Amino acid sequence: MNIHHFEMLMQKLQEHRNEDGSTGFSMEKFLEVFGEILNGALSTEQMTMLFMKIDANTDGNMSWDEFSSYMMSGALEKDDSSNLTIFDEKNKKTYLSLHKDIIIKVFYTIKERKYLSISRDGTANIWGLNFNLQRSINILELSSLSYDTTHFWITDATFIQEYNRLVVCSDNRFISIFDILAIKPRLLISFGPLDNNPLCISFNANLNENYDLLLVGDDEGYINFIYINKKILSSSNVYGVWNTNNKRNKKNDSNQIHIYKKKTHNGWINDIQYYNELNSFVTCSSDSNKSLVITDIERKPVRSIHIPKGVRCFTLVRRPCFLVTGGEDKIIRLWNPYILSKPAARLVGHFSGIVSLLVNEKEGNIISLSDDGMYKIWNMSTFACLQTFQQCVTYKEDCCFPCLYYDSINKQLINGYNNFTIYPLYLYQKKANVRTYNTQVVAAMFNENFYQVVTGSQNGTISTWAYYSGEKVFQFNKAHGDLEVTAFAFDNSGRRLITGSRDGIIKIWNFNNGQLLRKLYKDNNLEVTAVEFIETGSNKYVICTGWDRKITVYLDDPDHFESWPTRILYSKRGHQEDITSIAFYEPNILATASVDGVIVIWNLESGYMKLSLIDPLIDLRPIDEKSIEKIKFFHPSNGKPYCKGKVPLLSCHSDGHIRCWDIQDGSLIYELECKPLQKEGISDMFLNHDLTLLFIGTSDGNIMIFDIFPTLDNLKYINDDTFKLKKIFRAHISSITSVSSIDTQNIILTSSKDCSVRLWTLDGDFIGTFGQDDAWDIEDPETYSNLPNDIYQQYLIDSMKMDNDKNSDYINRMKLKEKADKNWSLIRKYLKKIKQNVDKNDNSNENPKSTNETINKALDALHQAKEINTIKSNQSKDILIKENPVQFFTYRGLMKKSRVAPVMKKVRADLVFHQLSCHELEDIRDLENEISQSAPSSLLPVLNKVKGKTEHKTYSQQKNKLNIL
């Protein structure tokens, strides 16, 4: 569209009047007028979709204000560069350096593909690519044959990549060159003693055809120029010590080595470099008068920069060409090397002195580090701070400057001080592990009207994607300012997005252009955990729940931008903990679930709390396994009501089970165990439109797909044959936050706390991650991406764990048998005591209290035997199950009263069998018979209680016939 088209459309809208006198176009009129203006440039389907995007409030009318607002909002789409991630601090790695002193320098040797670290005490460690130590060399011992003493510190070092040589300077005033990577490391040559202590060193190869150059800065402000013949560096011969005070030595090697000095500073030289681009030497010092000096060996006039508190470090940006300096005044300055009168730019943001500066030329970034451990990444072109992150490091008093090295080959930032901290380059890492956002993904939903995927992250970034290609359509940021977004939902038309935040405010958006349509307030500022849009007859409501344990209802009224609750549902008998999920079933049934495992059924019209549902075994579970993550009604696909009004409700729990409820009589119908791993819970679930597939997302990132067979019309027939596991695969390495399906394409959409949103086929084949560089074609499997690197690595780890579990299975079973034997001994001991007391009482006709205490101890011992109740495992039958065993079952869950729900007296045995504690008594059967035969009347009730819960059945009989009254 151009400006002429806008003028024509504005004129048409102003002239048009509807039958009731109002302005604006209906969809039919919009298609007619817009089609004429664009002369067929858009298809009817495209114009229909455009109208739906503009008419987000679904009133069926598009005004000029709505159209212009939509177009302007789309044009003003912005991207928040402050949220960029250059180095991935979340996936940083820390390795032990194994150095006894602080690390001076770290290098990457290109030819050998190894890392080399030098510490102040003269230890050189050689590392593999994964920082596994391969070799440790004490270079002081290599120097002991040449020097009179080995008690000195290394002050600086550099590695010559062209010759694989290590050059170090030390406070004994010598410069030494080592063949450090040889099979037998050795000292090649040493220069010294110099007049002053060397503090910093650098190397410049190919100064001319015959010589290379070593630059050394010392503690008196001198630059030492050491010209070395190329033959010395390339040769494997050992030259020993080249004594600068020996005139004879100088004469013999006059064509091999030349040393000159030049005064540039009044104090210590902190750093020294030679730049071919400037054809100059650059040095820096903490001196405020001559903080940075640019000179060469022939030029007499010296150009310098004066900075308060001096310059601690500097580097050169080659394109465009400028010098970057940093020092104790916390300011980074950029200088034109040919105009030093004032800086070209100043970068402010550090709270402490700058100790290191690096340049990533390929990505166009400047990396700075201050002595408080703060990293900042700056854009070379815009000078904007792209990223800030903090490393908690305690520096020693004698040296507060860590060494910083950027490995441009392996794309990672290395900080060496006491240990190594590695920060991978996110833009490089992204190719292997693509992430959709920098923060956790709250939800990913498919919009059937626009055939788009809408995703949202915790930091309030809302994105719209084309599902068929993975390309981003639109994005807006900070939906709730600096607060986290905690809940997402569409309205029934699919044109508006509802979001809830940590401060309790709810917003309604036109997600196609980022326009805020409405703002809803609560009577408190507690976090919103779930939002839902419902329709009952002609009324439309927005419902939210959260930490306030209330159900807040808003009337959907587009005429009011800001709204307050229409009603609030709350009952003292209702939820006692935070509410996590909402589900609605027409015409007026509302269900809510909370973190304590309670489901409450409400009548939305009257606000009456009908009943509450609770797992009968909830009191037996730890707190972290009680929470209900999501609830969902079975809506029949044929539109017919269920038999006798019985509506099945599905709930997924953090203990790894799906439970089906009959909300008519408040009973638990069926329980499905979904635990790919032992301690895995369920975090989300989804039912397709036809109710033929159930998708489950777990807390470990697994996706489970169950076939649902058509028995839901009659709830009593729901059993083990209703749900059949079809597929299970690993989709993420962290907990799933949402799972859904695109039924028309047989595609699964998943999001996770690992900051990624991904597409999969029903067979578990990976399609791609939203945000990746390469687009896919949903119809062409050849364009699908390879399995994500993090998933592949996790598969390898899981395979290793399985092998280890097999090897350790026998050991664990033996330990279990030892525990069982101890329990049998304890039970036998107490029952023998009972028999002795019984015999004694028979003779004396007395019933002392000690007898009852002994009986109680024996019963306690039976309860304590639950360490051996793993009879569900077939692998441990040979230990725990013997021929014709006697089993003692204990179960207290049903007898314990709940504050919220009434006690369920009837529970199917196969639902609770896995929760029973099973204790073997075969070894004491004869003793038990003797006790019952000889027990006095006072003991018979206790023993009958034991025998009443003891059934002499085999394992298979117990599982099939166990009944709980």
Tab-separated table of C-alpha atoms in Angstrom, residues 50-279:
chain	number	residue	atom	x	y	z
A	50	LEU	CA	-6.396	-8.562	7.536
A	51	PHE	CA	-9.894	-7.547	8.624
A	52	MET	CA	-9.808	-10.072	11.485
A	53	LYS	CA	-6.453	-8.707	12.664
A	54	ILE	CA	-7.748	-5.119	12.630
A	55	ASP	CA	-11.102	-6.014	14.214
A	56	ALA	CA	-9.505	-7.477	17.346
A	57	ASN	CA	-12.491	-6.622	19.563
A	58	THR	CA	-14.683	-8.862	17.330
A	59	ASP	CA	-17.550	-6.359	17.023
A	60	GLY	CA	-17.681	-6.967	13.253
A	61	ASN	CA	-16.987	-3.325	12.414
A	62	MET	CA	-13.733	-1.636	11.305
A	63	SER	CA	-13.387	2.107	11.780
A	64	TRP	CA	-10.711	4.410	10.400
A	65	ASP	CA	-9.180	4.768	13.881
A	66	GLU	CA	-8.807	0.996	14.193
A	67	PHE	CA	-7.267	0.695	10.736
A	68	SER	CA	-4.781	3.548	11.162
A	69	SER	CA	-3.818	2.376	14.672
A	70	TYR	CA	-3.155	-1.112	13.374
A	71	MET	CA	-0.976	0.096	10.506
A	72	MET	CA	0.991	2.524	12.698
A	73	SER	CA	1.559	-0.050	15.426
A	74	GLY	CA	2.924	-2.457	12.852
A	75	ALA	CA	5.230	0.201	11.436
A	76	LEU	CA	6.542	1.091	14.884
A	77	GLU	CA	7.572	-2.458	15.755
A	78	LYS	CA	10.727	-2.218	17.792
A	79	ASP	CA	13.398	-4.562	18.957
A	80	ASP	CA	14.933	-4.135	22.384
A	81	SER	CA	18.688	-4.463	21.859
A	82	SER	CA	19.299	-4.404	25.606
A	83	ASN	CA	17.914	-7.945	25.754
A	84	LEU	CA	20.557	-9.306	23.382
A	85	THR	CA	22.765	-12.125	24.533
A	86	ILE	CA	26.281	-12.147	23.105
A	87	PHE	CA	27.967	-14.483	25.581
A	88	ASP	CA	25.875	-17.183	27.186
A	89	GLU	CA	26.485	-16.681	30.898
A	90	LYS	CA	23.758	-19.207	31.777
A	91	ASN	CA	25.766	-21.995	30.158
A	92	LYS	CA	29.126	-20.907	31.462
A	93	LYS	CA	31.554	-23.621	32.494
A	94	THR	CA	34.104	-23.556	35.283
A	95	TYR	CA	37.229	-25.724	35.331
A	96	LEU	CA	39.908	-26.112	37.966
A	97	SER	CA	43.145	-24.586	36.746
A	98	LEU	CA	45.353	-26.792	38.955
A	99	HIS	CA	47.716	-23.830	39.251
A	100	LYS	CA	49.066	-23.017	42.699
A	101	ASP	CA	49.378	-19.329	41.879
A	102	ILE	CA	47.339	-16.837	39.840
A	103	ILE	CA	47.189	-17.260	36.063
A	104	ILE	CA	49.098	-14.650	34.059
A	105	LYS	CA	48.100	-15.559	30.488
A	106	VAL	CA	45.974	-18.048	28.531
A	107	PHE	CA	46.558	-18.886	24.861
A	108	TYR	CA	45.045	-21.139	22.214
A	109	THR	CA	47.673	-22.870	20.067
A	110	ILE	CA	46.233	-23.027	16.561
A	111	LYS	CA	48.546	-25.698	15.149
A	112	GLU	CA	48.282	-28.062	18.114
A	113	ARG	CA	44.640	-27.185	18.935
A	114	LYS	CA	45.390	-26.967	22.622
A	115	TYR	CA	45.148	-24.392	25.369
A	116	LEU	CA	48.207	-23.131	27.238
A	117	SER	CA	48.062	-21.382	30.622
A	118	ILE	CA	50.967	-19.708	32.447
A	119	SER	CA	50.892	-18.937	36.156
A	120	ARG	CA	52.983	-16.458	38.099
A	121	ASP	CA	55.041	-19.196	39.781
A	122	GLY	CA	56.308	-20.434	36.393
A	123	THR	CA	53.966	-23.396	35.816
A	124	ALA	CA	52.815	-23.975	32.244
A	125	ASN	CA	49.783	-26.268	31.851
A	126	ILE	CA	48.715	-27.714	28.507
A	127	TRP	CA	44.981	-28.467	28.135
A	128	GLY	CA	42.726	-30.230	25.670
A	129	LEU	CA	39.744	-28.559	24.037
A	130	ASN	CA	37.537	-29.590	26.970
A	131	PHE	CA	40.132	-28.300	29.460
A	132	ASN	CA	41.335	-31.731	30.459
A	133	LEU	CA	44.909	-31.408	31.707
A	134	GLN	CA	47.378	-33.113	29.386
A	135	ARG	CA	50.698	-31.879	30.719
A	136	SER	CA	52.178	-29.645	33.410
A	137	ILE	CA	55.642	-28.092	32.993
A	138	ASN	CA	57.669	-26.018	35.439
A	139	ILE	CA	59.545	-23.579	33.220
A	140	LEU	CA	61.624	-22.399	36.172
A	141	GLU	CA	63.232	-25.824	36.301
A	142	LEU	CA	63.969	-25.575	32.576
A	143	SER	CA	65.685	-22.255	33.283
A	144	SER	CA	67.678	-23.462	36.304
A	145	LEU	CA	70.649	-24.492	34.140
A	146	SER	CA	70.955	-20.967	32.757
A	147	TYR	CA	70.122	-18.771	35.752
A	148	ASP	CA	71.794	-18.502	39.106
A	149	THR	CA	68.466	-18.660	40.923
A	150	THR	CA	65.023	-20.141	40.277
A	151	HIS	CA	63.169	-17.972	42.802
A	152	PHE	CA	61.461	-15.407	40.590
A	153	TRP	CA	57.982	-14.558	39.248
A	154	ILE	CA	56.709	-14.498	35.698
A	155	THR	CA	55.391	-11.010	34.963
A	156	ASP	CA	54.025	-11.528	31.437
A	157	ALA	CA	54.041	-13.994	28.543
A	158	THR	CA	53.142	-14.273	24.880
A	159	PHE	CA	52.853	-17.201	22.476
A	160	ILE	CA	54.353	-17.057	18.967
A	161	GLN	CA	51.889	-18.956	16.789
A	162	GLU	CA	54.210	-18.922	13.773
A	163	TYR	CA	56.930	-20.923	15.579
A	164	ASN	CA	55.030	-22.559	18.474
A	165	ARG	CA	57.304	-20.781	20.942
A	166	LEU	CA	56.467	-19.441	24.395
A	167	VAL	CA	58.100	-16.151	25.431
A	168	VAL	CA	58.073	-15.052	29.069
A	169	CYS	CA	59.528	-12.137	30.984
A	170	SER	CA	60.308	-12.372	34.680
A	171	ASP	CA	61.390	-10.185	37.565
A	172	ASN	CA	64.968	-11.543	37.365
A	173	ARG	CA	65.246	-9.178	34.315
A	174	PHE	CA	65.470	-11.976	31.727
A	175	ILE	CA	63.419	-12.662	28.587
A	176	SER	CA	63.192	-16.398	27.824
A	177	ILE	CA	61.970	-18.331	24.775
A	178	PHE	CA	60.820	-21.962	25.241
A	179	ASP	CA	59.928	-24.779	22.891
A	180	ILE	CA	57.101	-25.637	25.237
A	181	LEU	CA	55.066	-28.016	23.042
A	182	ALA	CA	57.939	-30.326	22.131
A	183	ILE	CA	58.060	-33.895	23.403
A	184	LYS	CA	60.863	-32.765	25.671
A	185	PRO	CA	60.265	-29.074	26.480
A	186	ARG	CA	63.420	-26.949	26.670
A	187	LEU	CA	64.740	-23.434	26.936
A	188	LEU	CA	65.996	-22.157	23.551
A	189	ILE	CA	67.439	-18.759	24.435
A	190	SER	CA	67.388	-16.099	27.165
A	191	PHE	CA	68.151	-12.372	26.931
A	192	GLY	CA	69.409	-10.525	29.951
A	193	PRO	CA	69.906	-9.252	32.382
A	194	LEU	CA	68.063	-6.106	31.288
A	195	ASP	CA	68.632	-2.789	33.020
A	196	ASN	CA	65.125	-2.787	34.548
A	197	ASN	CA	62.456	-5.293	35.446
A	198	PRO	CA	60.300	-6.230	32.417
A	199	LEU	CA	56.552	-5.957	33.030
A	200	CYS	CA	54.865	-6.606	29.685
A	201	ILE	CA	55.818	-8.201	26.392
A	202	SER	CA	54.465	-8.595	22.862
A	203	PHE	CA	55.666	-10.093	19.579
A	204	ASN	CA	55.520	-8.814	16.029
A	205	ALA	CA	56.333	-11.313	13.280
A	206	ASN	CA	57.727	-10.396	9.875
A	207	LEU	CA	58.964	-6.951	10.770
A	208	ASN	CA	61.161	-7.345	7.694
A	209	GLU	CA	62.619	-10.202	5.660
A	210	ASN	CA	65.212	-11.220	8.233
A	211	TYR	CA	64.011	-10.141	11.645
A	212	ASP	CA	61.090	-10.484	14.012
A	213	LEU	CA	60.536	-8.070	16.868
A	214	LEU	CA	60.017	-8.530	20.595
A	215	LEU	CA	58.729	-5.519	22.513
A	216	VAL	CA	59.293	-5.304	26.260
A	217	GLY	CA	58.012	-2.575	28.605
A	218	ASP	CA	59.738	-2.192	31.981
A	219	ASP	CA	59.175	-0.550	35.357
A	220	GLU	CA	61.158	2.606	34.471
A	221	GLY	CA	59.079	3.542	31.436
A	222	TYR	CA	61.468	2.208	28.763
A	223	ILE	CA	60.560	0.256	25.634
A	224	ASN	CA	63.096	-2.498	24.893
A	225	PHE	CA	63.259	-3.380	21.190
A	226	ILE	CA	64.682	-6.883	20.659
A	227	TYR	CA	65.263	-7.734	17.007
A	228	ILE	CA	65.709	-11.500	16.545
A	229	ASN	CA	66.835	-13.229	13.403
A	230	LYS	CA	64.153	-15.579	12.056
A	231	LYS	CA	66.645	-18.453	11.999
A	232	ILE	CA	66.937	-18.407	15.796
A	233	LEU	CA	63.187	-18.734	16.320
A	234	SER	CA	62.664	-21.372	13.629
A	235	SER	CA	65.707	-23.446	14.616
A	236	SER	CA	65.571	-26.200	17.222
A	237	ASN	CA	69.091	-25.410	18.409
A	238	VAL	CA	69.667	-24.345	21.988
A	239	TYR	CA	71.441	-20.988	22.201
A	240	GLY	CA	71.483	-20.641	25.987
A	241	VAL	CA	71.845	-17.228	27.603
A	242	TRP	CA	72.520	-14.136	25.497
A	243	ASN	CA	74.148	-11.835	28.066
A	244	THR	CA	73.459	-8.191	27.394
A	245	ASN	CA	76.491	-7.135	29.498
A	246	ASN	CA	78.961	-9.382	27.660
A	247	LYS	CA	80.563	-7.416	24.791
A	248	ARG	CA	82.063	-10.554	23.288
A	249	ASN	CA	78.649	-12.166	23.143
A	250	LYS	CA	77.264	-9.104	21.428
A	251	LYS	CA	80.034	-9.128	18.835
A	252	ASN	CA	79.591	-12.808	17.920
A	253	ASP	CA	75.832	-12.476	17.535
A	254	SER	CA	75.807	-8.994	16.049
A	255	ASN	CA	73.874	-10.170	12.988
A	256	GLN	CA	71.474	-12.314	14.982
A	257	ILE	CA	70.144	-10.129	17.803
A	258	HIS	CA	69.816	-6.350	18.306
A	259	ILE	CA	68.548	-4.644	21.436
A	260	TYR	CA	67.603	-0.973	21.776
A	261	LYS	CA	65.872	1.123	24.421
A	262	LYS	CA	63.648	4.184	24.303
A	263	LYS	CA	62.153	6.203	27.147
A	264	THR	CA	58.409	6.827	26.783
A	265	HIS	CA	56.889	7.003	30.300
A	266	ASN	CA	57.881	8.178	33.750
A	267	GLY	CA	56.534	5.087	35.474
A	268	TRP	CA	55.533	1.485	34.855
A	269	ILE	CA	54.454	0.440	31.389
A	270	ASN	CA	51.243	-1.572	31.777
A	271	ASP	CA	50.892	-2.808	28.202
A	272	ILE	CA	52.770	-2.602	24.895
A	273	GLN	CA	51.805	-3.482	21.308
A	274	TYR	CA	52.905	-2.888	17.743
A	275	TYR	CA	50.166	-2.272	15.152
A	276	ASN	CA	50.975	-2.610	11.462
A	277	GLU	CA	47.901	-0.518	10.606
A	278	LEU	CA	49.438	2.444	12.446
A	279	ASN	CA	53.065	1.550	11.762
